[in-house]
Amino acid sequence: MKRPHRFTITISGERCAQDIEYRLHDGNLEVVNHERELRTANPTIRQWHGFWRLCDFLDLWNWRPEYNEHRAIGGTSWQFDIAFDKNKKVHSEGDNTNPSLEDVKLGSRTMDRFALFMHFIEITLLTKRPDDFADYTVLD
């Protein structure tokens, strides 16, 4: 497995404390909020492999281009553009609507599937694992 060709996610609105952007820049995954606070990670190939498996689990590659059935003033908007290879790429966005947990072709007001996707990013790509440290040793 390899790193993505494209990786950009933007989330804004009332449900998030601040606008957030996740982006791939010079091989690093950066997370920037509207106040320009920055978190950076350099996910390993092993971490990317785990992330791609989770994307398959969420059926990410079949998400619709738009989820906008529940448009309203306020709420949460999101969009992302991710490409792993020529067959595994997706651009999707939503405005107060997310892919349903039961079926990605259906929109839902609940954030279940999108929240899982974002959680997967945090736990697989932005969290250091003990096996990611070259000098890792087991302590008694």
mmCIF file with all atom_site columns, C-alpha atoms in Angstrom:
data_model
loop_
_atom_site.group_PDB
_atom_site.id
_atom_site.type_symbol
_atom_site.label_atom_id
_atom_site.label_alt_id
_atom_site.label_comp_id
_atom_site.label_asym_id
_atom_site.label_entity_id
_atom_site.label_seq_id
_atom_site.pdbx_PDB_ins_code
_atom_site.Cartn_x
_atom_site.Cartn_y
_atom_site.Cartn_z
_atom_site.occupancy
_atom_site.B_iso_or_equiv
_atom_site.pdbx_formal_charge
_atom_site.auth_seq_id
_atom_site.auth_comp_id
_atom_site.auth_asym_id
_atom_site.auth_atom_id
_atom_site.pdbx_PDB_model_num
ATOM 1   C CA . MET A 1 1   ? 0.000   0.000  0.000   1.00 0.00 ? 1   MET A CA 1
ATOM 2   C CA . LYS A 1 2   ? 1.098   3.544  -0.566  1.00 0.00 ? 2   LYS A CA 1
ATOM 3   C CA . ARG A 1 3   ? 0.465   7.165  0.233   1.00 0.00 ? 3   ARG A CA 1
ATOM 4   C CA . PRO A 1 4   ? -2.365  8.984  -1.553  1.00 0.00 ? 4   PRO A CA 1
ATOM 5   C CA . HIS A 1 5   ? -1.965  11.122 -4.659  1.00 0.00 ? 5   HIS A CA 1
ATOM 6   C CA . ARG A 1 6   ? -4.524  13.591 -3.312  1.00 0.00 ? 6   ARG A CA 1
ATOM 7   C CA . PHE A 1 7   ? -5.815  14.082 0.228   1.00 0.00 ? 7   PHE A CA 1
ATOM 8   C CA . THR A 1 8   ? -7.814  17.145 1.246   1.00 0.00 ? 8   THR A CA 1
ATOM 9   C CA . ILE A 1 9   ? -10.683 17.363 3.730   1.00 0.00 ? 9   ILE A CA 1
ATOM 10  C CA . THR A 1 10  ? -12.431 20.550 4.846   1.00 0.00 ? 10  THR A CA 1
ATOM 11  C CA . ILE A 1 11  ? -15.031 20.739 7.627   1.00 0.00 ? 11  ILE A CA 1
ATOM 12  C CA . SER A 1 12  ? -16.841 23.903 8.696   1.00 0.00 ? 12  SER A CA 1
ATOM 13  C CA . GLY A 1 13  ? -19.932 24.930 10.558  1.00 0.00 ? 13  GLY A CA 1
ATOM 14  C CA . GLU A 1 14  ? -21.704 24.869 13.876  1.00 0.00 ? 14  GLU A CA 1
ATOM 15  C CA . ARG A 1 15  ? -20.968 21.274 14.914  1.00 0.00 ? 15  ARG A CA 1
ATOM 16  C CA . CYS A 1 16  ? -17.226 21.767 14.817  1.00 0.00 ? 16  CYS A CA 1
ATOM 17  C CA . ALA A 1 17  ? -15.595 24.264 17.132  1.00 0.00 ? 17  ALA A CA 1
ATOM 18  C CA . GLN A 1 18  ? -13.683 25.760 14.218  1.00 0.00 ? 18  GLN A CA 1
ATOM 19  C CA . ASP A 1 19  ? -13.113 25.298 10.501  1.00 0.00 ? 19  ASP A CA 1
ATOM 20  C CA . ILE A 1 20  ? -10.617 22.503 9.948   1.00 0.00 ? 20  ILE A CA 1
ATOM 21  C CA . GLU A 1 21  ? -8.601  21.416 6.938   1.00 0.00 ? 21  GLU A CA 1
ATOM 22  C CA . TYR A 1 22  ? -6.713  18.134 6.586   1.00 0.00 ? 22  TYR A CA 1
ATOM 23  C CA . ARG A 1 23  ? -4.238  18.113 3.712   1.00 0.00 ? 23  ARG A CA 1
ATOM 24  C CA . LEU A 1 24  ? -1.253  16.264 2.383   1.00 0.00 ? 24  LEU A CA 1
ATOM 25  C CA . HIS A 1 25  ? 1.747   18.551 1.976   1.00 0.00 ? 25  HIS A CA 1
ATOM 26  C CA . ASP A 1 26  ? 5.272   17.372 1.125   1.00 0.00 ? 26  ASP A CA 1
ATOM 27  C CA . GLY A 1 27  ? 4.428   13.844 2.290   1.00 0.00 ? 27  GLY A CA 1
ATOM 28  C CA . ASN A 1 28  ? 3.102   15.027 5.643   1.00 0.00 ? 28  ASN A CA 1
ATOM 29  C CA . LEU A 1 29  ? -0.494  15.073 6.771   1.00 0.00 ? 29  LEU A CA 1
ATOM 30  C CA . GLU A 1 30  ? -1.307  18.535 8.092   1.00 0.00 ? 30  GLU A CA 1
ATOM 31  C CA . VAL A 1 31  ? -4.324  19.596 10.116  1.00 0.00 ? 31  VAL A CA 1
ATOM 32  C CA . VAL A 1 32  ? -5.000  23.334 10.203  1.00 0.00 ? 32  VAL A CA 1
ATOM 33  C CA . ASN A 1 33  ? -7.848  25.169 11.915  1.00 0.00 ? 33  ASN A CA 1
ATOM 34  C CA . HIS A 1 34  ? -9.079  28.673 11.149  1.00 0.00 ? 34  HIS A CA 1
ATOM 35  C CA . GLU A 1 35  ? -6.746  30.145 13.765  1.00 0.00 ? 35  GLU A CA 1
ATOM 36  C CA . ARG A 1 36  ? -3.872  28.591 11.804  1.00 0.00 ? 36  ARG A CA 1
ATOM 37  C CA . GLU A 1 37  ? -2.926  26.164 14.546  1.00 0.00 ? 37  GLU A CA 1
ATOM 38  C CA . LEU A 1 38  ? -1.107  23.303 12.917  1.00 0.00 ? 38  LEU A CA 1
ATOM 39  C CA . ARG A 1 39  ? -0.699  19.616 13.669  1.00 0.00 ? 39  ARG A CA 1
ATOM 40  C CA . THR A 1 40  ? 1.556   17.560 11.436  1.00 0.00 ? 40  THR A CA 1
ATOM 41  C CA . ALA A 1 41  ? 2.116   13.837 11.108  1.00 0.00 ? 41  ALA A CA 1
ATOM 42  C CA . ASN A 1 42  ? 4.140   11.722 8.746   1.00 0.00 ? 42  ASN A CA 1
ATOM 43  C CA . PRO A 1 43  ? 2.102   8.507  8.525   1.00 0.00 ? 43  PRO A CA 1
ATOM 44  C CA . THR A 1 44  ? 4.054   5.354  7.796   1.00 0.00 ? 44  THR A CA 1
ATOM 45  C CA . ILE A 1 45  ? 3.211   3.042  4.916   1.00 0.00 ? 45  ILE A CA 1
ATOM 46  C CA . ARG A 1 46  ? 1.781   0.662  7.534   1.00 0.00 ? 46  ARG A CA 1
ATOM 47  C CA . GLN A 1 47  ? -0.538  3.411  8.815   1.00 0.00 ? 47  GLN A CA 1
ATOM 48  C CA . TRP A 1 48  ? -1.694  4.257  5.277   1.00 0.00 ? 48  TRP A CA 1
ATOM 49  C CA . HIS A 1 49  ? -2.349  0.564  4.666   1.00 0.00 ? 49  HIS A CA 1
ATOM 50  C CA . GLY A 1 50  ? -4.615  0.452  7.732   1.00 0.00 ? 50  GLY A CA 1
ATOM 51  C CA . PHE A 1 51  ? -6.378  3.624  6.645   1.00 0.00 ? 51  PHE A CA 1
ATOM 52  C CA . TRP A 1 52  ? -7.095  2.265  3.143   1.00 0.00 ? 52  TRP A CA 1
ATOM 53  C CA . ARG A 1 53  ? -8.555  -0.902 4.652   1.00 0.00 ? 53  ARG A CA 1
ATOM 54  C CA . LEU A 1 54  ? -10.843 1.231  6.805   1.00 0.00 ? 54  LEU A CA 1
ATOM 55  C CA . CYS A 1 55  ? -11.856 3.274  3.737   1.00 0.00 ? 55  CYS A CA 1
ATOM 56  C CA . ASP A 1 56  ? -12.851 0.008  2.046   1.00 0.00 ? 56  ASP A CA 1
ATOM 57  C CA . PHE A 1 57  ? -14.831 -0.933 5.176   1.00 0.00 ? 57  PHE A CA 1
ATOM 58  C CA . LEU A 1 58  ? -16.718 2.403  5.032   1.00 0.00 ? 58  LEU A CA 1
ATOM 59  C CA . ASP A 1 59  ? -17.297 1.938  1.271   1.00 0.00 ? 59  ASP A CA 1
ATOM 60  C CA . LEU A 1 60  ? -15.673 5.350  0.817   1.00 0.00 ? 60  LEU A CA 1
ATOM 61  C CA . TRP A 1 61  ? -15.021 4.797  -2.897  1.00 0.00 ? 61  TRP A CA 1
ATOM 62  C CA . ASN A 1 62  ? -18.784 4.657  -3.527  1.00 0.00 ? 62  ASN A CA 1
ATOM 63  C CA . TRP A 1 63  ? -19.826 7.781  -1.643  1.00 0.00 ? 63  TRP A CA 1
ATOM 64  C CA . ARG A 1 64  ? -21.970 10.095 -3.754  1.00 0.00 ? 64  ARG A CA 1
ATOM 65  C CA . PRO A 1 65  ? -20.477 13.355 -5.051  1.00 0.00 ? 65  PRO A CA 1
ATOM 66  C CA . GLU A 1 66  ? -23.024 15.370 -3.014  1.00 0.00 ? 66  GLU A CA 1
ATOM 67  C CA . TYR A 1 67  ? -25.098 14.879 0.121   1.00 0.00 ? 67  TYR A CA 1
ATOM 68  C CA . ASN A 1 68  ? -27.254 17.973 0.396   1.00 0.00 ? 68  ASN A CA 1
ATOM 69  C CA . GLU A 1 69  ? -30.809 16.789 1.143   1.00 0.00 ? 69  GLU A CA 1
ATOM 70  C CA . HIS A 1 70  ? -31.026 18.584 4.490   1.00 0.00 ? 70  HIS A CA 1
ATOM 71  C CA . ARG A 1 71  ? -29.789 22.058 3.593   1.00 0.00 ? 71  ARG A CA 1
ATOM 72  C CA . ALA A 1 72  ? -30.425 24.597 6.310   1.00 0.00 ? 72  ALA A CA 1
ATOM 73  C CA . ILE A 1 73  ? -28.913 27.736 7.703   1.00 0.00 ? 73  ILE A CA 1
ATOM 74  C CA . GLY A 1 74  ? -26.091 26.739 9.989   1.00 0.00 ? 74  GLY A CA 1
ATOM 75  C CA . GLY A 1 75  ? -25.104 23.155 10.567  1.00 0.00 ? 75  GLY A CA 1
ATOM 76  C CA . THR A 1 76  ? -21.999 21.442 9.249   1.00 0.00 ? 76  THR A CA 1
ATOM 77  C CA . SER A 1 77  ? -20.512 21.379 5.771   1.00 0.00 ? 77  SER A CA 1
ATOM 78  C CA . TRP A 1 78  ? -17.737 19.077 4.646   1.00 0.00 ? 78  TRP A CA 1
ATOM 79  C CA . GLN A 1 79  ? -15.924 18.124 1.497   1.00 0.00 ? 79  GLN A CA 1
ATOM 80  C CA . PHE A 1 80  ? -13.036 15.899 0.600   1.00 0.00 ? 80  PHE A CA 1
ATOM 81  C CA . ASP A 1 81  ? -10.963 14.840 -2.368  1.00 0.00 ? 81  ASP A CA 1
ATOM 82  C CA . ILE A 1 82  ? -8.946  11.652 -1.910  1.00 0.00 ? 82  ILE A CA 1
ATOM 83  C CA . ALA A 1 83  ? -7.135  9.605  -4.537  1.00 0.00 ? 83  ALA A CA 1
ATOM 84  C CA . PHE A 1 84  ? -5.181  6.458  -3.809  1.00 0.00 ? 84  PHE A CA 1
ATOM 85  C CA . ASP A 1 85  ? -4.789  5.324  -7.426  1.00 0.00 ? 85  ASP A CA 1
ATOM 86  C CA . LYS A 1 86  ? -6.783  5.599  -10.664 1.00 0.00 ? 86  LYS A CA 1
ATOM 87  C CA . ASN A 1 87  ? -9.434  3.158  -9.403  1.00 0.00 ? 87  ASN A CA 1
ATOM 88  C CA . LYS A 1 88  ? -9.609  4.366  -5.807  1.00 0.00 ? 88  LYS A CA 1
ATOM 89  C CA . LYS A 1 89  ? -10.546 8.016  -5.837  1.00 0.00 ? 89  LYS A CA 1
ATOM 90  C CA . VAL A 1 90  ? -13.489 10.012 -4.581  1.00 0.00 ? 90  VAL A CA 1
ATOM 91  C CA . HIS A 1 91  ? -14.654 13.589 -4.265  1.00 0.00 ? 91  HIS A CA 1
ATOM 92  C CA . SER A 1 92  ? -17.633 14.024 -1.974  1.00 0.00 ? 92  SER A CA 1
ATOM 93  C CA . GLU A 1 93  ? -19.288 16.827 -0.049  1.00 0.00 ? 93  GLU A CA 1
ATOM 94  C CA . GLY A 1 94  ? -22.224 17.404 2.222   1.00 0.00 ? 94  GLY A CA 1
ATOM 95  C CA . ASP A 1 95  ? -24.192 20.230 3.739   1.00 0.00 ? 95  ASP A CA 1
ATOM 96  C CA . ASN A 1 96  ? -26.003 19.040 6.899   1.00 0.00 ? 96  ASN A CA 1
ATOM 97  C CA . THR A 1 97  ? -26.226 15.614 5.237   1.00 0.00 ? 97  THR A CA 1
ATOM 98  C CA . ASN A 1 98  ? -23.901 12.625 5.449   1.00 0.00 ? 98  ASN A CA 1
ATOM 99  C CA . PRO A 1 99  ? -23.809 9.181  3.881   1.00 0.00 ? 99  PRO A CA 1
ATOM 100 C CA . SER A 1 100 ? -26.128 6.874  5.771   1.00 0.00 ? 100 SER A CA 1
ATOM 101 C CA . LEU A 1 101 ? -24.556 4.202  7.929   1.00 0.00 ? 101 LEU A CA 1
ATOM 102 C CA . GLU A 1 102 ? -26.838 1.635  6.286   1.00 0.00 ? 102 GLU A CA 1
ATOM 103 C CA . ASP A 1 103 ? -26.187 2.629  2.645   1.00 0.00 ? 103 ASP A CA 1
ATOM 104 C CA . VAL A 1 104 ? -23.736 5.210  1.250   1.00 0.00 ? 104 VAL A CA 1
ATOM 105 C CA . LYS A 1 105 ? -26.147 6.022  -1.574  1.00 0.00 ? 105 LYS A CA 1
ATOM 106 C CA . LEU A 1 106 ? -28.614 7.433  0.970   1.00 0.00 ? 106 LEU A CA 1
ATOM 107 C CA . GLY A 1 107 ? -28.216 10.704 2.819   1.00 0.00 ? 107 GLY A CA 1
ATOM 108 C CA . SER A 1 108 ? -28.756 11.061 6.551   1.00 0.00 ? 108 SER A CA 1
ATOM 109 C CA . ARG A 1 109 ? -28.745 13.862 9.107   1.00 0.00 ? 109 ARG A CA 1
ATOM 110 C CA . THR A 1 110 ? -26.682 11.737 11.474  1.00 0.00 ? 110 THR A CA 1
ATOM 111 C CA . MET A 1 111 ? -22.912 11.928 11.158  1.00 0.00 ? 111 MET A CA 1
ATOM 112 C CA . ASP A 1 112 ? -22.295 8.225  11.919  1.00 0.00 ? 112 ASP A CA 1
ATOM 113 C CA . ARG A 1 113 ? -20.403 7.218  8.762   1.00 0.00 ? 113 ARG A CA 1
ATOM 114 C CA . PHE A 1 114 ? -18.633 10.560 8.320   1.00 0.00 ? 114 PHE A CA 1
ATOM 115 C CA . ALA A 1 115 ? -17.721 10.658 12.021  1.00 0.00 ? 115 ALA A CA 1
ATOM 116 C CA . LEU A 1 116 ? -16.235 7.147  11.723  1.00 0.00 ? 116 LEU A CA 1
ATOM 117 C CA . PHE A 1 117 ? -14.236 8.286  8.694   1.00 0.00 ? 117 PHE A CA 1
ATOM 118 C CA . MET A 1 118 ? -12.805 11.247 10.597  1.00 0.00 ? 118 MET A CA 1
ATOM 119 C CA . HIS A 1 119 ? -12.124 9.081  13.654  1.00 0.00 ? 119 HIS A CA 1
ATOM 120 C CA . PHE A 1 120 ? -10.229 6.638  11.422  1.00 0.00 ? 120 PHE A CA 1
ATOM 121 C CA . ILE A 1 121 ? -8.024  9.503  10.255  1.00 0.00 ? 121 ILE A CA 1
ATOM 122 C CA . GLU A 1 122 ? -7.233  10.445 13.842  1.00 0.00 ? 122 GLU A CA 1
ATOM 123 C CA . ILE A 1 123 ? -6.474  6.901  15.053  1.00 0.00 ? 123 ILE A CA 1
ATOM 124 C CA . THR A 1 124 ? -4.735  5.508  11.971  1.00 0.00 ? 124 THR A CA 1
ATOM 125 C CA . LEU A 1 125 ? -2.868  8.482  10.509  1.00 0.00 ? 125 LEU A CA 1
ATOM 126 C CA . LEU A 1 126 ? -2.390  11.105 13.206  1.00 0.00 ? 126 LEU A CA 1
ATOM 127 C CA . THR A 1 127 ? -1.637  8.898  16.215  1.00 0.00 ? 127 THR A CA 1
ATOM 128 C CA . LYS A 1 128 ? 1.877   7.571  16.711  1.00 0.00 ? 128 LYS A CA 1
ATOM 129 C CA . ARG A 1 129 ? 2.010   3.856  17.352  1.00 0.00 ? 129 ARG A CA 1
ATOM 130 C CA . PRO A 1 130 ? 4.718   2.153  19.410  1.00 0.00 ? 130 PRO A CA 1
ATOM 131 C CA . ASP A 1 131 ? 5.910   0.348  16.264  1.00 0.00 ? 131 ASP A CA 1
ATOM 132 C CA . ASP A 1 132 ? 6.439   3.745  14.619  1.00 0.00 ? 132 ASP A CA 1
ATOM 133 C CA . PHE A 1 133 ? 9.273   4.570  17.024  1.00 0.00 ? 133 PHE A CA 1
ATOM 134 C CA . ALA A 1 134 ? 12.669  3.270  15.951  1.00 0.00 ? 134 ALA A CA 1
ATOM 135 C CA . ASP A 1 135 ? 13.923  3.178  19.525  1.00 0.00 ? 135 ASP A CA 1
ATOM 136 C CA . TYR A 1 136 ? 10.848  1.609  21.098  1.00 0.00 ? 136 TYR A CA 1
ATOM 137 C CA . THR A 1 137 ? 11.554  -0.684 24.024  1.00 0.00 ? 137 THR A CA 1
ATOM 138 C CA . VAL A 1 138 ? 9.218   -2.492 26.384  1.00 0.00 ? 138 VAL A CA 1
ATOM 139 C CA . LEU A 1 139 ? 9.445   -1.200 29.928  1.00 0.00 ? 139 LEU A CA 1
ATOM 140 C CA . ASP A 1 140 ? 8.933   -3.502 32.941  1.00 0.00 ? 140 ASP A CA 1
#
